[in-house]
Short mmCIF file of C-alpha atoms in Angstrom, two decimals:
data_model
loop_
_atom_site.label_atom_id
_atom_site.label_comp_id
_atom_site.label_asym_id
_atom_site.label_seq_id
_atom_site.Cartn_x
_atom_site.Cartn_y
_atom_site.Cartn_z
CA UNK G 805 15.97 25.79 -6.32
CA UNK G 806 15.11 24.14 -3.04
CA UNK G 807 12.14 25.62 -1.25
CA UNK G 808 12.57 26.75 2.35
CA UNK G 809 11.38 24.43 5.10
CA UNK G 810 7.97 24.73 6.70
CA UNK G 811 8.61 26.89 9.79
CA UNK G 812 5.50 25.60 11.61
CA UNK G 813 6.08 25.28 15.36
CA UNK G 814 4.27 21.92 15.38
CA UNK G 815 7.23 20.46 13.48
CA UNK G 816 9.98 22.27 15.35
CA UNK G 817 10.56 19.53 17.93
CA UNK G 818 11.57 16.90 15.38
CA UNK G 819 15.21 16.16 14.67
CA UNK G 820 14.77 17.04 10.98
CA UNK G 821 11.66 19.21 10.74
CA UNK G 822 12.55 20.02 7.13
CA UNK G 823 11.40 16.50 6.23
CA UNK G 824 7.76 17.29 7.03
CA UNK G 825 5.32 19.90 5.83
CA UNK G 826 1.93 20.80 7.24
CA UNK G 827 -1.25 20.92 5.17
CA UNK G 828 -1.41 24.71 5.69
CA UNK G 829 2.08 25.16 4.34
CA UNK G 830 1.47 22.96 1.32
CA UNK G 831 -1.81 24.69 0.50
CA UNK G 832 0.01 28.03 0.49
CA UNK G 833 2.87 26.74 -1.68
CA UNK G 834 0.97 24.88 -4.41
CA UNK G 835 2.20 25.98 -7.81
CA UNK G 836 5.56 27.24 -6.56
CA UNK G 837 8.25 26.57 -9.17
CA UNK G 838 10.58 23.82 -8.01
CA UNK G 839 7.92 22.09 -5.92
CA UNK G 840 6.41 18.79 -7.09
CA UNK G 841 3.66 17.11 -5.07
CA UNK G 842 3.48 13.32 -5.38
CA UNK G 843 0.63 11.07 -4.29
CA UNK G 844 1.50 7.48 -3.38
CA UNK G 845 -1.24 5.18 -2.10
CA UNK G 846 -2.03 1.62 -1.27
CA UNK G 847 -5.07 1.83 -3.55
CA UNK G 848 -3.93 2.37 -7.13
CA UNK G 849 -7.16 4.21 -8.07
CA UNK G 850 -7.42 6.63 -5.16
CA UNK G 851 -5.51 9.35 -7.00
CA UNK G 852 -8.04 9.19 -9.83
CA UNK G 853 -10.93 9.78 -7.42
CA UNK G 854 -9.45 13.19 -6.55
CA UNK G 855 -6.01 14.50 -5.66
CA UNK G 856 -4.26 17.67 -4.58
CA UNK G 857 -4.25 20.07 -7.55
CA UNK G 858 -1.08 19.63 -9.58
CA UNK G 859 -0.04 16.43 -7.79
CA UNK G 860 1.42 13.59 -9.85
CA UNK G 861 0.99 9.92 -9.01
CA UNK G 862 3.69 7.36 -8.32
CA UNK G 863 2.54 3.85 -7.50
CA UNK G 864 4.73 1.66 -5.30
CA UNK G 865 3.92 -1.46 -7.22
CA UNK G 866 3.64 -0.50 -10.86
CA UNK G 867 6.26 2.30 -10.77
CA UNK G 868 8.86 1.67 -8.05
CA UNK G 869 9.23 -2.10 -8.12
CA UNK G 870 11.12 -3.85 -10.87
CA UNK G 871 8.48 -5.69 -12.91
CA UNK G 872 10.45 -8.95 -13.00
CA UNK G 873 12.99 -9.22 -10.19
CA UNK G 874 12.11 -8.70 -6.55
CA UNK G 875 13.99 -5.43 -6.36
CA UNK G 876 13.51 -1.73 -6.95
CA UNK G 877 13.86 -0.18 -10.37
CA UNK G 878 17.36 0.82 -11.47
CA UNK G 879 18.85 4.26 -12.02
CA UNK G 880 17.75 4.53 -15.64
CA UNK G 881 14.15 3.57 -14.87
CA UNK G 882 14.07 5.93 -11.87
CA UNK G 883 15.38 8.76 -14.03
CA UNK G 884 12.72 8.02 -16.63
CA UNK G 885 9.98 7.87 -14.02
CA UNK G 886 10.89 11.09 -12.24
CA UNK G 887 11.55 12.97 -15.47
CA UNK G 888 8.11 11.97 -16.75
CA UNK G 889 6.55 13.37 -13.59
CA UNK G 890 8.31 16.71 -14.00
CA UNK G 891 10.74 16.09 -11.15
CA UNK G 892 14.33 17.39 -11.50
CA UNK G 893 17.23 16.39 -9.32
CA UNK G 894 16.90 19.69 -7.40
CA UNK G 895 13.10 19.64 -7.08
CA UNK G 896 11.51 19.83 -3.67
CA UNK G 897 9.26 16.76 -3.57
CA UNK G 898 6.38 16.48 -1.09
CA UNK G 899 4.81 13.03 -0.92
CA UNK G 900 1.44 12.24 0.62
CA UNK G 901 -0.87 9.25 0.62
CA UNK G 902 -3.50 7.12 2.29
CA UNK G 903 -3.23 5.07 5.50
CA UNK G 904 -1.11 7.44 7.59
CA UNK G 905 1.33 7.95 4.72
CA UNK G 906 2.22 4.27 4.80
CA UNK G 907 3.00 4.08 1.06
CA UNK G 908 4.13 7.68 0.89
CA UNK G 909 6.89 6.87 3.40
CA UNK G 910 7.81 3.85 1.30
CA UNK G 911 8.14 6.04 -1.80
CA UNK G 912 10.22 8.53 0.20
CA UNK G 913 12.54 5.75 1.29
CA UNK G 914 12.98 4.59 -2.33
CA UNK G 915 13.69 8.21 -3.39
CA UNK G 916 16.35 8.25 -0.68
CA UNK G 917 18.00 5.11 -2.12
CA UNK G 918 18.62 7.23 -5.20
CA UNK G 919 19.90 10.12 -3.13
CA UNK G 920 17.15 12.58 -4.04
CA UNK G 921 18.07 15.34 -1.63
CA UNK G 922 14.88 17.22 -0.85
CA UNK G 923 11.99 14.84 -0.31
CA UNK G 924 9.40 15.47 2.40
CA UNK G 925 6.15 14.01 3.67
CA UNK G 926 2.88 15.86 4.09
CA UNK G 927 2.14 15.42 7.80
CA UNK G 928 -1.27 13.75 8.08
CA UNK G 929 -1.39 12.68 4.43
CA UNK G 930 -4.59 12.39 2.42
CA UNK G 931 -6.79 11.93 5.45
CA UNK G 932 -5.86 15.28 7.02
CA UNK G 933 -6.05 17.19 3.74
CA UNK G 934 -9.49 15.71 3.21
CA UNK G 935 -10.70 16.24 6.79
CA UNK G 936 -9.82 19.90 6.48
CA UNK G 937 -11.95 20.15 3.37
CA UNK G 938 -9.06 21.25 1.23
CA UNK G 939 -9.18 21.30 -2.53
CA UNK G 940 -9.11 18.15 -4.61
CA UNK G 941 -9.30 17.80 -8.36
CA UNK G 942 -9.89 14.86 -10.69
CA UNK G 943 -8.09 16.65 -13.50
CA UNK G 944 -5.12 14.59 -14.61
CA UNK G 945 -1.89 16.52 -14.08
CA UNK G 946 -0.02 16.88 -17.36
CA UNK G 947 3.55 17.07 -16.12
CA UNK G 948 6.10 18.55 -18.49
CA UNK G 949 8.87 16.02 -18.95
CA UNK G 950 12.22 17.16 -17.60
CA UNK G 951 15.66 15.60 -17.49
CA UNK G 952 16.46 13.63 -14.38
CA UNK G 953 20.02 12.30 -14.27
CA UNK G 954 20.68 8.57 -14.16
CA UNK G 955 21.92 8.01 -10.62
CA UNK G 956 22.64 4.47 -9.53
CA UNK G 957 20.77 3.30 -6.48
CA UNK G 958 22.89 3.15 -3.34
CA UNK G 959 21.60 0.33 -1.13
CA UNK G 960 24.50 0.50 1.31
CA UNK G 961 23.25 3.11 3.76
CA UNK G 962 19.59 2.53 4.48
CA UNK G 963 18.73 -0.87 3.05
CA UNK G 964 19.48 -4.21 4.68
CA UNK G 965 19.51 -7.63 3.04
CA UNK G 966 19.01 -10.99 4.71
CA UNK G 967 22.74 -11.58 5.21
CA UNK G 968 23.06 -8.12 6.75
CA UNK G 969 20.37 -9.05 9.24
CA UNK G 970 22.09 -12.33 10.12
CA UNK G 971 25.33 -10.44 10.73
CA UNK G 972 23.43 -7.82 12.73
CA UNK G 973 21.84 -10.28 15.21
CA UNK G 974 22.61 -9.06 18.71
CA UNK G 975 22.06 -5.42 17.77
CA UNK G 976 18.64 -3.77 17.89
CA UNK G 977 15.98 -5.05 15.54
CA UNK G 978 12.53 -3.61 15.36
CA UNK G 979 9.58 -5.56 14.04
CA UNK G 980 6.81 -3.14 13.09
CA UNK G 981 4.12 -5.67 12.25
CA UNK G 982 0.99 -6.36 14.26
CA UNK G 983 1.28 -8.33 17.51
CA UNK G 984 -0.45 -11.30 15.80
CA UNK G 985 2.18 -11.45 13.09
CA UNK G 986 5.00 -10.97 15.63
CA UNK G 987 3.86 -13.79 17.86
CA UNK G 988 3.34 -16.16 14.95
CA UNK G 989 -0.43 -16.41 14.99
CA UNK G 990 -0.51 -15.21 11.42
CA UNK G 991 1.84 -14.24 8.60
CA UNK G 992 -0.04 -11.19 7.34
CA UNK G 993 -1.61 -8.15 8.92
CA UNK G 994 -5.10 -8.75 10.29
CA UNK G 995 -7.58 -8.28 7.45
CA UNK G 996 -4.87 -8.56 4.81
CA UNK G 997 -4.54 -11.39 2.34
CA UNK G 998 -2.14 -14.25 2.96
CA UNK G 999 0.99 -13.63 0.98
CA UNK G 1000 3.47 -16.41 0.96
CA UNK G 1001 5.58 -16.87 4.06
CA UNK G 1002 6.07 -20.50 5.02
CA UNK G 1003 6.78 -19.93 8.71
CA UNK G 1004 5.31 -17.52 11.23
CA UNK G 1005 6.94 -15.61 14.07
CA UNK G 1006 9.70 -13.00 14.23
CA UNK G 1007 13.46 -12.56 14.03
CA UNK G 1008 14.83 -13.44 17.48
CA UNK G 1009 15.52 -10.45 19.78
CA UNK G 1010 13.36 -8.06 17.72
CA UNK G 1011 11.23 -5.59 19.65
CA UNK G 1012 7.64 -5.27 18.44
CA UNK G 1013 6.43 -1.72 17.87
CA UNK G 1014 3.57 -1.75 15.34
CA UNK G 1015 4.25 1.02 12.82
CA UNK G 1016 0.88 2.72 13.18
CA UNK G 1017 1.60 3.64 16.79
CA UNK G 1018 3.73 6.48 15.48
CA UNK G 1019 0.64 8.16 14.04
CA UNK G 1020 -1.97 10.14 15.93
CA UNK G 1021 -5.72 9.90 15.32
CA UNK G 1022 -5.64 12.55 12.60
CA UNK G 1023 -2.85 10.76 10.74
CA UNK G 1024 -0.09 13.19 11.73
CA UNK G 1025 3.06 11.95 13.42
CA UNK G 1026 2.97 11.92 17.20
CA UNK G 1027 5.07 14.58 18.95
CA UNK G 1028 8.66 13.78 19.89
CA UNK G 1029 7.92 13.06 23.55
CA UNK G 1030 5.41 10.37 22.59
CA UNK G 1031 7.71 8.90 19.94
CA UNK G 1032 10.52 8.79 22.49
CA UNK G 1033 8.24 6.92 24.86
CA UNK G 1034 7.53 4.36 22.15
CA UNK G 1035 10.96 3.78 20.73
CA UNK G 1036 13.45 4.84 23.40
CA UNK G 1037 11.66 3.90 26.61
CA UNK G 1038 9.42 1.22 25.10
CA UNK G 1039 11.74 -0.56 22.68
CA UNK G 1040 14.97 0.46 24.40
CA UNK G 1041 16.53 2.11 21.35
CA UNK G 1042 18.97 4.99 21.52
CA UNK G 1043 19.95 7.33 18.69
CA UNK G 1044 23.49 6.00 18.33
CA UNK G 1045 22.27 2.41 17.93
CA UNK G 1046 22.50 0.60 14.65
CA UNK G 1047 18.92 -0.43 14.02
CA UNK G 1048 17.28 -2.59 11.39
CA UNK G 1049 13.52 -2.36 10.92
CA UNK G 1050 11.38 -4.86 9.07
CA UNK G 1051 7.78 -5.84 8.43
CA UNK G 1052 6.33 -8.07 5.71
CA UNK G 1053 7.64 -6.55 2.48
CA UNK G 1054 9.37 -3.44 3.80
CA UNK G 1055 6.63 -0.85 3.41
CA UNK G 1056 5.40 -0.47 6.99
CA UNK G 1057 9.02 -0.50 8.15
CA UNK G 1058 9.93 2.35 5.82
CA UNK G 1059 7.40 4.39 7.79
CA UNK G 1060 9.23 3.49 11.00
CA UNK G 1061 12.57 4.13 9.27
CA UNK G 1062 11.29 7.65 8.55
CA UNK G 1063 10.26 8.17 12.17
CA UNK G 1064 13.55 6.97 13.63
CA UNK G 1065 15.74 8.71 11.06
CA UNK G 1066 14.05 12.01 10.39
CA UNK G 1067 11.88 12.63 13.43
CA UNK G 1068 14.08 11.20 16.20
CA UNK G 1069 17.46 11.76 14.53
CA UNK G 1070 18.83 8.21 14.57
CA UNK G 1071 21.72 8.10 12.13
CA UNK G 1072 22.08 4.42 11.48
CA UNK G 1073 18.75 2.86 10.62
CA UNK G 1074 18.27 0.42 7.79
CA UNK G 1075 15.10 -1.04 6.35
CA UNK G 1076 15.10 -4.78 5.60
CA UNK G 1077 12.69 -4.86 2.67
CA UNK G 1078 12.95 -8.62 2.18
CA UNK G 1079 11.25 -8.68 5.58
CA UNK G 1080 8.99 -11.49 6.68
CA UNK G 1081 8.07 -12.70 3.19
CA UNK G 1082 11.77 -13.54 2.75
CA UNK G 1083 12.80 -14.43 6.30
CA UNK G 1084 9.70 -16.53 6.96
CA UNK G 1085 10.44 -18.64 3.87
CA UNK G 1086 14.25 -18.76 4.01
CA UNK G 1087 16.01 -22.00 4.88
CA UNK G 1088 17.82 -22.27 8.22
CA UNK G 1089 17.35 -18.81 9.64
CA UNK G 1090 16.40 -18.50 13.30
CA UNK G 1091 12.81 -17.68 14.21
CA UNK G 1092 11.20 -16.94 17.57
CA UNK G 1093 7.51 -17.28 18.33
CA UNK G 1094 5.37 -15.81 21.08
CA UNK G 1095 5.03 -12.23 22.23
CA UNK G 1096 8.54 -11.96 23.77
CA UNK G 1097 11.57 -10.95 21.66
CA UNK G 1098 13.27 -14.26 22.36
CA UNK G 1099 16.90 -15.22 22.90
CA UNK G 1100 19.84 -14.49 20.67
CA UNK G 1101 20.44 -17.71 18.75
CA UNK G 1102 23.89 -19.35 18.72
CA UNK G 1103 25.80 -18.73 15.48
CA UNK G 1104 25.55 -21.61 13.05
CA UNK K 1384 -13.55 -25.43 -21.95
CA UNK K 1385 -15.57 -23.09 -19.74
CA UNK K 1386 -17.26 -20.33 -21.67
CA UNK K 1387 -17.41 -16.70 -20.72
CA UNK K 1388 -20.94 -15.31 -20.46
CA UNK K 1389 -21.71 -12.36 -22.76
CA UNK K 1390 -21.96 -9.95 -19.83
CA UNK K 1391 -18.38 -10.63 -18.71
CA UNK K 1392 -17.06 -10.88 -22.27
CA UNK K 1393 -18.41 -7.38 -22.96
CA UNK K 1394 -16.72 -6.02 -19.84
CA UNK K 1395 -13.45 -7.68 -20.82
CA UNK K 1396 -13.62 -6.30 -24.37
CA UNK K 1397 -14.39 -2.81 -23.06
CA UNK K 1398 -11.21 -2.89 -20.97
CA UNK K 1399 -9.04 -4.41 -23.69
CA UNK K 1400 -10.03 -1.72 -26.18
CA UNK K 1401 -8.53 1.00 -23.99
CA UNK K 1402 -5.03 2.30 -23.34
CA UNK K 1403 -3.59 1.40 -19.92
CA UNK K 1404 -4.37 4.74 -18.29
CA UNK K 1405 -7.94 4.69 -19.57
CA UNK K 1406 -8.43 1.18 -18.21
CA UNK K 1407 -7.91 2.64 -14.75
CA UNK K 1408 -10.56 5.26 -15.44
CA UNK K 1409 -12.99 2.58 -16.60
CA UNK K 1410 -12.28 0.67 -13.39
CA UNK K 1411 -13.06 3.88 -11.52
CA UNK K 1412 -16.38 4.14 -13.37
CA UNK K 1413 -17.20 0.64 -12.21
CA UNK K 1414 -16.23 1.64 -8.67
CA UNK K 1415 -18.56 4.63 -8.80
CA UNK K 1416 -21.38 2.49 -10.21
CA UNK K 1417 -21.34 -0.16 -7.49
CA UNK K 1418 -24.97 -0.22 -6.39
CA UNK K 1419 -25.86 0.48 -2.77
CA UNK K 1420 -26.79 -2.57 -0.74
CA UNK K 1421 -30.52 -3.27 -0.48
CA UNK K 1422 -31.95 -2.36 2.93
CA UNK K 1423 -32.30 -5.97 3.98
CA UNK K 1424 -28.51 -6.30 4.05
CA UNK K 1425 -27.84 -2.94 5.61
CA UNK K 1426 -29.94 -4.05 8.55
CA UNK K 1427 -28.30 -7.50 8.59
CA UNK K 1428 -24.57 -7.15 8.08
CA UNK K 1429 -24.23 -10.68 9.48
CA UNK K 1430 -25.55 -12.04 6.17
CA UNK K 1431 -22.53 -10.70 4.32
CA UNK K 1432 -19.30 -12.61 3.81
CA UNK K 1433 -16.00 -10.81 4.25
CA UNK K 1434 -13.59 -11.34 1.36
CA UNK K 1435 -10.27 -11.90 3.11
CA UNK K 1436 -8.27 -11.89 -0.12
CA UNK K 1437 -8.90 -8.16 -0.54
CA UNK K 1438 -6.91 -5.53 1.30
CA UNK K 1439 -9.93 -3.33 1.84
CA UNK K 1440 -12.96 -4.46 3.86
CA UNK K 1441 -15.27 -5.81 1.16
CA UNK K 1442 -18.33 -7.90 1.87
CA UNK K 1443 -20.46 -9.90 -0.55
CA UNK K 1444 -23.74 -11.76 -0.62
CA UNK K 1445 -24.95 -14.00 -3.43
CA UNK K 1446 -28.56 -15.09 -3.91
CA UNK K 1447 -29.84 -17.88 -6.12
CA UNK K 1448 -33.58 -17.44 -6.63
CA UNK K 1449 -36.22 -20.06 -7.45
CA UNK K 1450 -35.68 -19.95 -11.19
CA UNK K 1451 -31.93 -20.47 -10.65
CA UNK K 1452 -30.97 -16.85 -11.34
CA UNK K 1453 -28.01 -15.40 -9.46
CA UNK K 1454 -27.94 -11.95 -7.87
CA UNK K 1455 -24.74 -10.68 -6.34
CA UNK K 1456 -24.43 -7.81 -3.85
CA UNK K 1457 -21.26 -6.20 -2.53
CA UNK K 1458 -20.12 -3.30 -0.40
CA UNK K 1459 -16.68 -1.73 -0.03
CA UNK K 1460 -15.59 1.67 1.29
CA UNK K 1461 -15.25 4.74 -0.92
CA UNK K 1462 -11.58 5.05 -0.01
CA UNK K 1463 -10.91 1.66 -1.59
CA UNK K 1464 -11.95 2.34 -5.19
CA UNK K 1465 -9.91 -0.48 -6.70
CA UNK K 1466 -11.69 -3.07 -4.59
CA UNK K 1467 -15.04 -1.39 -5.27
CA UNK K 1468 -14.28 -1.57 -8.99
CA UNK K 1469 -13.47 -5.29 -8.80
CA UNK K 1470 -16.68 -5.97 -6.89
CA UNK K 1471 -18.73 -3.86 -9.27
CA UNK K 1472 -17.44 -5.74 -12.33
CA UNK K 1473 -18.56 -9.01 -10.78
CA UNK K 1474 -21.87 -7.65 -9.49
CA UNK K 1475 -22.68 -6.38 -12.99
CA UNK K 1476 -21.22 -9.38 -14.80
CA UNK K 1477 -22.63 -12.19 -12.67
CA UNK K 1478 -26.05 -10.89 -11.65
CA UNK K 1479 -28.77 -12.28 -13.88
CA UNK K 1480 -26.78 -15.35 -14.95
CA UNK K 1481 -27.91 -18.84 -14.11
CA UNK K 1482 -26.12 -20.67 -11.32
CA UNK K 1483 -24.43 -23.04 -13.75
CA UNK K 1484 -23.24 -20.12 -15.90
CA UNK K 1485 -21.65 -18.49 -12.84
CA UNK K 1486 -19.93 -21.72 -11.87
CA UNK K 1487 -18.57 -22.07 -15.42
CA UNK K 1488 -16.89 -18.64 -15.40
CA UNK K 1489 -13.16 -19.30 -15.79
CA UNK K 1490 -11.32 -18.71 -12.52
CA UNK K 1491 -8.68 -16.70 -14.35
CA UNK K 1492 -11.22 -14.15 -15.64
CA UNK K 1493 -9.57 -11.35 -13.57
CA UNK K 1494 -6.27 -12.01 -15.33
CA UNK K 1495 -7.84 -11.71 -18.79
CA UNK K 1496 -9.28 -8.19 -18.68
CA UNK K 1497 -6.07 -6.30 -19.26
CA UNK K 1498 -5.53 -4.87 -15.78
CA UNK K 1499 -2.33 -6.69 -14.80
CA UNK K 1500 -0.05 -3.86 -15.89
CA UNK K 1501 -2.25 -0.97 -14.72
CA UNK K 1502 -3.24 -2.42 -11.37
CA UNK K 1503 -0.56 -5.11 -10.72
CA UNK K 1504 -1.01 -8.89 -10.49
CA UNK K 1505 -0.81 -8.74 -6.70
CA UNK K 1506 -3.81 -6.46 -6.42
CA UNK K 1507 -5.74 -8.48 -8.99
CA UNK K 1508 -5.63 -11.41 -6.58
CA UNK K 1509 -8.34 -9.59 -4.65
CA UNK K 1510 -10.69 -9.96 -7.59
CA UNK K 1511 -9.81 -13.65 -7.93
CA UNK K 1512 -10.76 -14.04 -4.27
CA UNK K 1513 -14.06 -12.25 -4.86
CA UNK K 1514 -14.92 -14.49 -7.81
CA UNK K 1515 -13.99 -17.64 -5.89
CA UNK K 1516 -16.13 -16.70 -2.91
CA UNK K 1517 -19.07 -15.76 -5.12
CA UNK K 1518 -18.91 -19.16 -6.80
CA UNK K 1519 -18.66 -20.93 -3.45
CA UNK K 1520 -21.77 -19.15 -2.25
CA UNK K 1521 -23.62 -20.20 -5.40
CA UNK K 1522 -22.59 -23.82 -4.83
CA UNK K 1523 -23.64 -23.68 -1.19
CA UNK K 1524 -26.99 -22.14 -2.01
CA UNK K 1525 -27.73 -24.63 -4.76
CA UNK K 1526 -27.13 -27.45 -2.31
CA UNK K 1527 -29.37 -25.81 0.31
#
């Protein structure tokens, strides 16, 4: 029951335009059977202040993370969550959120770990919907529970663990944090709270492309030519590279994972969600400081 | 054993009476009720202290007047309702207390109002930061 892709010419240049929808398209499709709109934000209360009519809320922290272990929920919990939000395995899911779809992209990446086939982002997210004066409601969406199958999470394709990164050293790494975090001046984004990393700096050889550069002023993704300039010319990546992206806990880098995978058509990108909060506290892993990528360390 | 002033105890009990989902809505009410800053701060943003522990830009100012009564002021953007809610709870719960009552508020107050599951412990740290900075300002102003 998949819904046809948004045919908007503004999306046509992307490698996988079916992964994005425009605000116009979404506004015209609201209420279509088989479509579920999901809001996913940094701020856990933003949905309650007003959301797209019919949208359900999924919170990265309270819904997608395992409450005890540092990991994502398992197949049974994911099935329970999606079923409770009225999402079936064949639903078309459109996710949107605050901060240039930062957390929306993270949710999309987690959906992908479970192999949910048709999951898209609303280009421009909350900010664009709002700027265009489109409809919001504070009415809580009462989703009708449906059956979502228990599918085990597959971490092999798009998720990297610390040992994977160690084995990957020498191949392209992309650090999507702020220049201050990359150089080692700080361990968290400017204006964000300190959150436990014992050392500062970056994984040696990583190129620094702060995630937000992929977004234009209005929150939409930049066109392909500009993304190419950032990632291909700027960071020296090419689509057949194996790439690992990381940030602090894997949320900003899932945004970059989305850009490289779905907008530029890279086929082998993984997100290292342990990211700096793991690497910066791990024992005996190499770290570089300063604004240059740094040299490939000798194997130990 | 530090004691919780009635104002904060009432707020805590109001949250604990509710189901998880309704606790979020009460937090939203607090967010909506955060009073505007008085003009003297709007014209002097330099007087306000930025609370670095919060993800959203939130600024506070605490006054201790001549009869030792505390007034707290805070501002945070509309698009950060969780942070606004945290600030509003403290503005409403601390304002009008004496300086010593504010300093005696248990530091773990944010963890006792039943929001850990609805909001997440990580986000609640922002409120702990707000409370800590408010107390520090009270201490500094008492010494002044």
